[in-house]
Amino acid sequence: MLRSYTELSTGTAPDALKMFLVRWLRPPDWPLLRGLADSSEPSARQVAALLVPSAWLVRASAAEARLRRLARDESPAVRDWVALAIAELVTSYTDGADVVRRWAGHSSVEARRAAAVGTGWAAASADTATARRLLDALTPLMSDPSEDVRYLLAPVAIGDGMLRYHPDLTLSWLGALASAPDPQTRWAVARALGSRSARVHQEAAWRVLAPLVEDREQEVRQAARLAAASLSPTLL
């Protein structure tokens, strides 16, 4: 059925159909989830990824291992649904933030990317205690060696996610990281403060950003000055 509804533009079945199947199949038996995850159809692998949270209480370790394999999938659409599954784990289970911590420290760049994107999507539903745990878990990613991870983390997961829904907590966290010894972290702080959400808290954001405008590293200075211009052209 998924194959017959595959759209040429996306290479997968419509999202509405896949979400219907996820709701219909919850909770899955393990052979079904494993079969979908091993399918040659990317739509089936997407469904498998989003079924993982409903199998969590019974087979958490095996489900996480299966999800991590899907995080390395050749299909970007499947990898995006893995991040969606991470977001659901965070908002559905008390140990969901622990998954983000494990994935943020994983050797696989795809796992770290999923941790960043999933956290951004979970921000709207996370309570304050969970948000604090998520920010702690994401701290190592602020200096991640992969530019792909850092470019997603700072402006998207932090700027458009955590800063939008947990501004005071996130600004305090960014302020603590603004004096980090490594330039990658300071660059990421500046990038996060160049997001649209930072403009809503212009004064507080500028207090964190101001020292970075004169940072000793050119890349950090450039990111900070772009962020300042985004906050307000009069700041420079």
PDB file of C-alpha atoms in Angstrom:
ATOM      1  CA  MET A   1       0.000   0.000   0.000  1.00  0.00           C
ATOM      2  CA  LEU A   2       2.778   2.420   0.891  1.00  0.00           C
ATOM      3  CA  ARG A   3       4.551   1.633  -2.363  1.00  0.00           C
ATOM      4  CA  SER A   4       1.419   2.217  -4.423  1.00  0.00           C
ATOM      5  CA  TYR A   5       0.911   5.680  -2.883  1.00  0.00           C
ATOM      6  CA  THR A   6       4.530   6.799  -3.208  1.00  0.00           C
ATOM      7  CA  GLU A   7       4.784  10.304  -4.632  1.00  0.00           C
ATOM      8  CA  LEU A   8       7.404  11.060  -7.273  1.00  0.00           C
ATOM      9  CA  SER A   9       8.170  14.457  -5.747  1.00  0.00           C
ATOM     10  CA  THR A  10       9.162  13.058  -2.353  1.00  0.00           C
ATOM     11  CA  GLY A  11       9.897   9.383  -2.979  1.00  0.00           C
ATOM     12  CA  THR A  12       7.620   8.468  -0.056  1.00  0.00           C
ATOM     13  CA  ALA A  13       3.908   8.038   0.638  1.00  0.00           C
ATOM     14  CA  PRO A  14       1.883  11.049   1.881  1.00  0.00           C
ATOM     15  CA  ASP A  15       2.539  11.996   5.495  1.00  0.00           C
ATOM     16  CA  ALA A  16      -1.164  11.721   6.346  1.00  0.00           C
ATOM     17  CA  LEU A  17      -1.199   8.058   5.293  1.00  0.00           C
ATOM     18  CA  LYS A  18       1.959   7.261   7.237  1.00  0.00           C
ATOM     19  CA  MET A  19       0.642   8.977  10.359  1.00  0.00           C
ATOM     20  CA  PHE A  20      -2.621   7.034  10.047  1.00  0.00           C
ATOM     21  CA  LEU A  21      -0.624   3.792   9.948  1.00  0.00           C
ATOM     22  CA  VAL A  22       1.416   4.832  12.988  1.00  0.00           C
ATOM     23  CA  ARG A  23      -1.770   5.460  14.987  1.00  0.00           C
ATOM     24  CA  TRP A  24      -3.373   2.246  13.728  1.00  0.00           C
ATOM     25  CA  LEU A  25      -0.383   0.015  14.493  1.00  0.00           C
ATOM     26  CA  ARG A  26       0.360   1.324  17.998  1.00  0.00           C
ATOM     27  CA  PRO A  27       1.631  -0.430  19.990  1.00  0.00           C
ATOM     28  CA  PRO A  28       3.434  -2.657  17.483  1.00  0.00           C
ATOM     29  CA  ASP A  29       4.552  -6.201  18.124  1.00  0.00           C
ATOM     30  CA  TRP A  30       8.314  -6.505  17.784  1.00  0.00           C
ATOM     31  CA  PRO A  31       8.439  -8.608  14.581  1.00  0.00           C
ATOM     32  CA  LEU A  32       6.226  -6.017  12.855  1.00  0.00           C
ATOM     33  CA  LEU A  33       8.399  -3.083  13.913  1.00  0.00           C
ATOM     34  CA  ARG A  34      11.553  -4.927  12.924  1.00  0.00           C
ATOM     35  CA  GLY A  35      10.074  -5.880   9.553  1.00  0.00           C
ATOM     36  CA  LEU A  36       9.073  -2.292   8.805  1.00  0.00           C
ATOM     37  CA  ALA A  37      12.496  -1.021   9.864  1.00  0.00           C
ATOM     38  CA  ASP A  38      14.197  -3.516   7.520  1.00  0.00           C
ATOM     39  CA  SER A  39      11.872  -2.785   4.592  1.00  0.00           C
ATOM     40  CA  SER A  40      13.233  -1.584   1.268  1.00  0.00           C
ATOM     41  CA  GLU A  41      10.507   1.085   1.264  1.00  0.00           C
ATOM     42  CA  PRO A  42      11.539   4.378   2.928  1.00  0.00           C
ATOM     43  CA  SER A  43       7.895   5.040   3.859  1.00  0.00           C
ATOM     44  CA  ALA A  44       7.820   1.800   5.870  1.00  0.00           C
ATOM     45  CA  ARG A  45      11.066   2.752   7.610  1.00  0.00           C
ATOM     46  CA  GLN A  46       9.546   6.132   8.485  1.00  0.00           C
ATOM     47  CA  VAL A  47       6.560   4.393  10.062  1.00  0.00           C
ATOM     48  CA  ALA A  48       8.925   2.115  11.970  1.00  0.00           C
ATOM     49  CA  ALA A  49      10.818   5.106  13.378  1.00  0.00           C
ATOM     50  CA  LEU A  50       7.676   6.729  14.743  1.00  0.00           C
ATOM     51  CA  LEU A  51       6.448   3.440  16.193  1.00  0.00           C
ATOM     52  CA  VAL A  52       9.531   3.208  18.414  1.00  0.00           C
ATOM     53  CA  PRO A  53       8.112   5.470  21.191  1.00  0.00           C
ATOM     54  CA  SER A  54       5.088   3.191  21.589  1.00  0.00           C
ATOM     55  CA  ALA A  55       7.397   0.167  21.984  1.00  0.00           C
ATOM     56  CA  TRP A  56       9.635   1.960  24.484  1.00  0.00           C
ATOM     57  CA  LEU A  57       8.213   0.630  27.748  1.00  0.00           C
ATOM     58  CA  VAL A  58       8.539  -2.975  26.640  1.00  0.00           C
ATOM     59  CA  ARG A  59      11.823  -3.022  24.696  1.00  0.00           C
ATOM     60  CA  ALA A  60      13.571   0.294  25.278  1.00  0.00           C
ATOM     61  CA  SER A  61      17.120  -0.912  24.617  1.00  0.00           C
ATOM     62  CA  ALA A  62      16.284  -2.825  21.442  1.00  0.00           C
ATOM     63  CA  ALA A  63      14.005  -0.045  20.216  1.00  0.00           C
ATOM     64  CA  GLU A  64      16.722   2.573  20.700  1.00  0.00           C
ATOM     65  CA  ALA A  65      19.252   0.424  18.843  1.00  0.00           C
ATOM     66  CA  ARG A  66      16.823   0.027  15.966  1.00  0.00           C
ATOM     67  CA  LEU A  67      16.154   3.772  15.913  1.00  0.00           C
ATOM     68  CA  ARG A  68      19.883   4.485  15.859  1.00  0.00           C
ATOM     69  CA  ARG A  69      20.248   2.303  12.799  1.00  0.00           C
ATOM     70  CA  LEU A  70      17.467   4.255  11.119  1.00  0.00           C
ATOM     71  CA  ALA A  71      19.302   7.492  11.970  1.00  0.00           C
ATOM     72  CA  ARG A  72      21.973   6.380   9.481  1.00  0.00           C
ATOM     73  CA  ASP A  73      19.391   5.637   6.789  1.00  0.00           C
ATOM     74  CA  GLU A  74      20.216   6.624   3.220  1.00  0.00           C
ATOM     75  CA  SER A  75      16.903   8.483   2.946  1.00  0.00           C
ATOM     76  CA  PRO A  76      16.800  12.036   4.397  1.00  0.00           C
ATOM     77  CA  ALA A  77      13.047  11.569   4.896  1.00  0.00           C
ATOM     78  CA  VAL A  78      13.659   8.585   7.185  1.00  0.00           C
ATOM     79  CA  ARG A  79      16.324  10.483   9.127  1.00  0.00           C
ATOM     80  CA  ASP A  80      13.855  13.329   9.683  1.00  0.00           C
ATOM     81  CA  TRP A  81      11.299  10.913  11.123  1.00  0.00           C
ATOM     82  CA  VAL A  82      13.961   9.559  13.473  1.00  0.00           C
ATOM     83  CA  ALA A  83      14.330  13.097  14.842  1.00  0.00           C
ATOM     84  CA  LEU A  84      10.539  13.245  15.160  1.00  0.00           C
ATOM     85  CA  ALA A  85      10.661  10.019  17.183  1.00  0.00           C
ATOM     86  CA  ILE A  86      13.321  11.544  19.449  1.00  0.00           C
ATOM     87  CA  ALA A  87      11.011  14.512  20.053  1.00  0.00           C
ATOM     88  CA  GLU A  88       8.159  12.186  20.982  1.00  0.00           C
ATOM     89  CA  LEU A  89      10.368  10.208  23.362  1.00  0.00           C
ATOM     90  CA  VAL A  90      11.392  13.444  25.076  1.00  0.00           C
ATOM     91  CA  THR A  91       7.825  14.614  25.593  1.00  0.00           C
ATOM     92  CA  SER A  92       6.355  11.194  26.453  1.00  0.00           C
ATOM     93  CA  TYR A  93       8.863   9.654  28.878  1.00  0.00           C
ATOM     94  CA  THR A  94      10.830  10.929  31.850  1.00  0.00           C
ATOM     95  CA  ASP A  95      13.997   9.327  30.479  1.00  0.00           C
ATOM     96  CA  GLY A  96      13.539  10.879  27.031  1.00  0.00           C
ATOM     97  CA  ALA A  97      16.148  13.568  27.764  1.00  0.00           C
ATOM     98  CA  ASP A  98      18.597  10.781  28.592  1.00  0.00           C
ATOM     99  CA  VAL A  99      18.221   9.557  25.010  1.00  0.00           C
ATOM    100  CA  VAL A 100      19.248  13.012  23.782  1.00  0.00           C
ATOM    101  CA  ARG A 101      22.275  12.910  26.099  1.00  0.00           C
ATOM    102  CA  ARG A 102      23.365   9.513  24.809  1.00  0.00           C
ATOM    103  CA  TRP A 103      22.868  10.482  21.186  1.00  0.00           C
ATOM    104  CA  ALA A 104      24.579  13.856  21.617  1.00  0.00           C
ATOM    105  CA  GLY A 105      27.682  12.001  22.805  1.00  0.00           C
ATOM    106  CA  HIS A 106      27.577   9.320  20.114  1.00  0.00           C
ATOM    107  CA  SER A 107      30.358   8.856  17.565  1.00  0.00           C
ATOM    108  CA  SER A 108      27.798   8.854  14.732  1.00  0.00           C
ATOM    109  CA  VAL A 109      27.218  12.310  13.265  1.00  0.00           C
ATOM    110  CA  GLU A 110      23.738  11.190  12.214  1.00  0.00           C
ATOM    111  CA  ALA A 111      22.828  10.362  15.827  1.00  0.00           C
ATOM    112  CA  ARG A 112      24.091  13.737  17.006  1.00  0.00           C
ATOM    113  CA  ARG A 113      22.161  15.481  14.253  1.00  0.00           C
ATOM    114  CA  ALA A 114      18.969  13.654  15.246  1.00  0.00           C
ATOM    115  CA  ALA A 115      19.504  14.674  18.880  1.00  0.00           C
ATOM    116  CA  ALA A 116      19.762  18.330  17.859  1.00  0.00           C
ATOM    117  CA  VAL A 117      16.778  18.366  15.506  1.00  0.00           C
ATOM    118  CA  GLY A 118      14.605  16.269  17.809  1.00  0.00           C
ATOM    119  CA  THR A 119      15.278  18.602  20.724  1.00  0.00           C
ATOM    120  CA  GLY A 120      14.211  21.602  18.673  1.00  0.00           C
ATOM    121  CA  TRP A 121      10.937  19.894  17.812  1.00  0.00           C
ATOM    122  CA  ALA A 122      10.369  18.842  21.437  1.00  0.00           C
ATOM    123  CA  ALA A 123      10.902  22.336  22.855  1.00  0.00           C
ATOM    124  CA  ALA A 124       7.282  23.439  22.539  1.00  0.00           C
ATOM    125  CA  SER A 125       5.995  20.542  24.659  1.00  0.00           C
ATOM    126  CA  ALA A 126       8.827  20.259  27.185  1.00  0.00           C
ATOM    127  CA  ASP A 127       8.312  21.508  30.735  1.00  0.00           C
ATOM    128  CA  THR A 128      10.987  23.608  32.437  1.00  0.00           C
ATOM    129  CA  ALA A 129      12.715  20.689  34.154  1.00  0.00           C
ATOM    130  CA  THR A 130      12.906  18.743  30.897  1.00  0.00           C
ATOM    131  CA  ALA A 131      14.120  21.817  29.006  1.00  0.00           C
ATOM    132  CA  ARG A 132      16.946  22.248  31.506  1.00  0.00           C
ATOM    133  CA  ARG A 133      17.992  18.621  31.073  1.00  0.00           C
ATOM    134  CA  LEU A 134      17.859  18.986  27.294  1.00  0.00           C
ATOM    135  CA  LEU A 135      20.097  22.045  27.305  1.00  0.00           C
ATOM    136  CA  ASP A 136      22.597  20.242  29.535  1.00  0.00           C
ATOM    137  CA  ALA A 137      22.513  17.284  27.158  1.00  0.00           C
ATOM    138  CA  LEU A 138      23.109  19.501  24.122  1.00  0.00           C
ATOM    139  CA  THR A 139      26.049  21.427  25.597  1.00  0.00           C
ATOM    140  CA  PRO A 140      28.716  19.179  23.967  1.00  0.00           C
ATOM    141  CA  LEU A 141      27.114  19.724  20.565  1.00  0.00           C
ATOM    142  CA  MET A 142      27.809  23.454  20.742  1.00  0.00           C
ATOM    143  CA  SER A 143      31.430  22.582  19.883  1.00  0.00           C
ATOM    144  CA  ASP A 144      30.622  19.603  17.678  1.00  0.00           C
ATOM    145  CA  PRO A 145      33.297  18.871  15.056  1.00  0.00           C
ATOM    146  CA  SER A 146      30.604  18.534  12.373  1.00  0.00           C
ATOM    147  CA  GLU A 147      29.489  21.816  10.811  1.00  0.00           C
ATOM    148  CA  ASP A 148      26.268  20.103   9.755  1.00  0.00           C
ATOM    149  CA  VAL A 149      25.392  19.480  13.408  1.00  0.00           C
ATOM    150  CA  ARG A 150      26.363  22.967  14.587  1.00  0.00           C
ATOM    151  CA  TYR A 151      24.520  24.726  11.760  1.00  0.00           C
ATOM    152  CA  LEU A 152      21.341  22.860  12.704  1.00  0.00           C
ATOM    153  CA  LEU A 153      21.812  23.141  16.440  1.00  0.00           C
ATOM    154  CA  ALA A 154      22.473  26.845  16.964  1.00  0.00           C
ATOM    155  CA  PRO A 155      19.939  28.693  14.790  1.00  0.00           C
ATOM    156  CA  VAL A 156      17.299  25.968  14.546  1.00  0.00           C
ATOM    157  CA  ALA A 157      17.195  23.730  17.639  1.00  0.00           C
ATOM    158  CA  ILE A 158      18.367  26.439  20.052  1.00  0.00           C
ATOM    159  CA  GLY A 159      17.293  29.664  18.354  1.00  0.00           C
ATOM    160  CA  ASP A 160      13.942  28.671  16.879  1.00  0.00           C
ATOM    161  CA  GLY A 161      13.231  25.930  19.422  1.00  0.00           C
ATOM    162  CA  MET A 162      14.517  26.295  22.965  1.00  0.00           C
ATOM    163  CA  LEU A 163      14.906  30.077  22.903  1.00  0.00           C
ATOM    164  CA  ARG A 164      11.387  30.519  21.590  1.00  0.00           C
ATOM    165  CA  TYR A 165       9.665  28.382  24.215  1.00  0.00           C
ATOM    166  CA  HIS A 166      12.066  28.645  27.179  1.00  0.00           C
ATOM    167  CA  PRO A 167      13.668  32.087  26.749  1.00  0.00           C
ATOM    168  CA  ASP A 168      14.892  32.835  30.286  1.00  0.00           C
ATOM    169  CA  LEU A 169      16.398  29.396  30.788  1.00  0.00           C
ATOM    170  CA  THR A 170      18.002  29.354  27.341  1.00  0.00           C
ATOM    171  CA  LEU A 171      19.425  32.880  27.565  1.00  0.00           C
ATOM    172  CA  SER A 172      21.000  32.002  30.919  1.00  0.00           C
ATOM    173  CA  TRP A 173      22.510  28.864  29.385  1.00  0.00           C
ATOM    174  CA  LEU A 174      23.816  30.799  26.369  1.00  0.00           C
ATOM    175  CA  GLY A 175      25.273  33.427  28.691  1.00  0.00           C
ATOM    176  CA  ALA A 176      27.264  30.780  30.541  1.00  0.00           C
ATOM    177  CA  LEU A 177      28.588  29.391  27.248  1.00  0.00           C
ATOM    178  CA  ALA A 178      29.469  32.792  25.767  1.00  0.00           C
ATOM    179  CA  SER A 179      32.814  32.727  27.613  1.00  0.00           C
ATOM    180  CA  ALA A 180      33.671  29.129  26.668  1.00  0.00           C
ATOM    181  CA  PRO A 181      37.348  28.651  25.749  1.00  0.00           C
ATOM    182  CA  ASP A 182      36.644  27.056  22.371  1.00  0.00           C
ATOM    183  CA  PRO A 183      35.594  29.370  19.507  1.00  0.00           C
ATOM    184  CA  GLN A 184      33.101  26.842  18.096  1.00  0.00           C
ATOM    185  CA  THR A 185      30.920  27.198  21.185  1.00  0.00           C
ATOM    186  CA  ARG A 186      31.108  30.989  21.163  1.00  0.00           C
ATOM    187  CA  TRP A 187      30.252  30.954  17.448  1.00  0.00           C
ATOM    188  CA  ALA A 188      27.233  28.754  18.154  1.00  0.00           C
ATOM    189  CA  VAL A 189      26.058  31.145  20.892  1.00  0.00           C
ATOM    190  CA  ALA A 190      26.229  34.047  18.442  1.00  0.00           C
ATOM    191  CA  ARG A 191      24.381  32.089  15.769  1.00  0.00           C
ATOM    192  CA  ALA A 192      21.600  31.178  18.187  1.00  0.00           C
ATOM    193  CA  LEU A 193      21.174  34.831  19.131  1.00  0.00           C
ATOM    194  CA  GLY A 194      20.744  35.772  15.492  1.00  0.00           C
ATOM    195  CA  SER A 195      17.444  33.871  15.351  1.00  0.00           C
ATOM    196  CA  ARG A 196      14.033  35.459  15.103  1.00  0.00           C
ATOM    197  CA  SER A 197      13.166  34.353  18.644  1.00  0.00           C
ATOM    198  CA  ALA A 198      16.054  36.387  20.062  1.00  0.00           C
ATOM    199  CA  ARG A 199      14.516  39.617  18.738  1.00  0.00           C
ATOM    200  CA  VAL A 200      11.623  39.182  21.162  1.00  0.00           C
ATOM    201  CA  HIS A 201      14.138  39.396  24.019  1.00  0.00           C
ATOM    202  CA  GLN A 202      16.426  41.966  22.440  1.00  0.00           C
ATOM    203  CA  GLU A 203      17.859  43.535  25.595  1.00  0.00           C
ATOM    204  CA  ALA A 204      18.665  40.252  27.323  1.00  0.00           C
ATOM    205  CA  ALA A 205      20.023  38.755  24.097  1.00  0.00           C
ATOM    206  CA  TRP A 206      22.281  41.768  23.537  1.00  0.00           C
ATOM    207  CA  ARG A 207      23.801  41.430  27.022  1.00  0.00           C
ATOM    208  CA  VAL A 208      24.937  37.931  26.091  1.00  0.00           C
ATOM    209  CA  LEU A 209      25.997  38.865  22.576  1.00  0.00           C
ATOM    210  CA  ALA A 210      27.856  42.136  23.206  1.00  0.00           C
ATOM    211  CA  PRO A 211      31.214  40.639  24.322  1.00  0.00           C
ATOM    212  CA  LEU A 212      31.265  38.373  21.270  1.00  0.00           C
ATOM    213  CA  VAL A 213      31.128  41.340  18.884  1.00  0.00           C
ATOM    214  CA  GLU A 214      34.768  42.033  19.831  1.00  0.00           C
ATOM    215  CA  ASP A 215      35.798  38.380  20.149  1.00  0.00           C
ATOM    216  CA  ARG A 216      39.433  37.536  19.406  1.00  0.00           C
ATOM    217  CA  GLU A 217      38.355  35.029  16.728  1.00  0.00           C
ATOM    218  CA  GLN A 218      37.268  36.512  13.410  1.00  0.00           C
ATOM    219  CA  GLU A 219      34.644  33.819  12.741  1.00  0.00           C
ATOM    220  CA  VAL A 220      33.000  34.486  16.111  1.00  0.00           C
ATOM    221  CA  ARG A 221      33.089  38.265  15.569  1.00  0.00           C
ATOM    222  CA  GLN A 222      31.425  37.895  12.182  1.00  0.00           C
ATOM    223  CA  ALA A 223      28.663  35.666  13.556  1.00  0.00           C
ATOM    224  CA  ALA A 224      28.106  38.025  16.489  1.00  0.00           C
ATOM    225  CA  ARG A 225      27.898  41.106  14.277  1.00  0.00           C
ATOM    226  CA  LEU A 226      25.434  39.420  11.962  1.00  0.00           C
ATOM    227  CA  ALA A 227      23.366  38.464  15.027  1.00  0.00           C
ATOM    228  CA  ALA A 228      23.530  42.039  16.337  1.00  0.00           C
ATOM    229  CA  ALA A 229      22.319  43.366  12.995  1.00  0.00           C
ATOM    230  CA  SER A 230      19.451  40.885  13.175  1.00  0.00           C
ATOM    231  CA  LEU A 231      18.533  41.995  16.696  1.00  0.00           C
ATOM    232  CA  SER A 232      18.634  45.678  15.706  1.00  0.00           C
ATOM    233  CA  PRO A 233      20.704  47.619  13.138  1.00  0.00           C
ATOM    234  CA  THR A 234      21.286  50.327  15.771  1.00  0.00           C
ATOM    235  CA  LEU A 235      23.254  48.008  18.051  1.00  0.00           C
ATOM    236  CA  LEU A 236      26.410  48.349  15.963  1.00  0.00           C
TER     237      LEU A 236
END
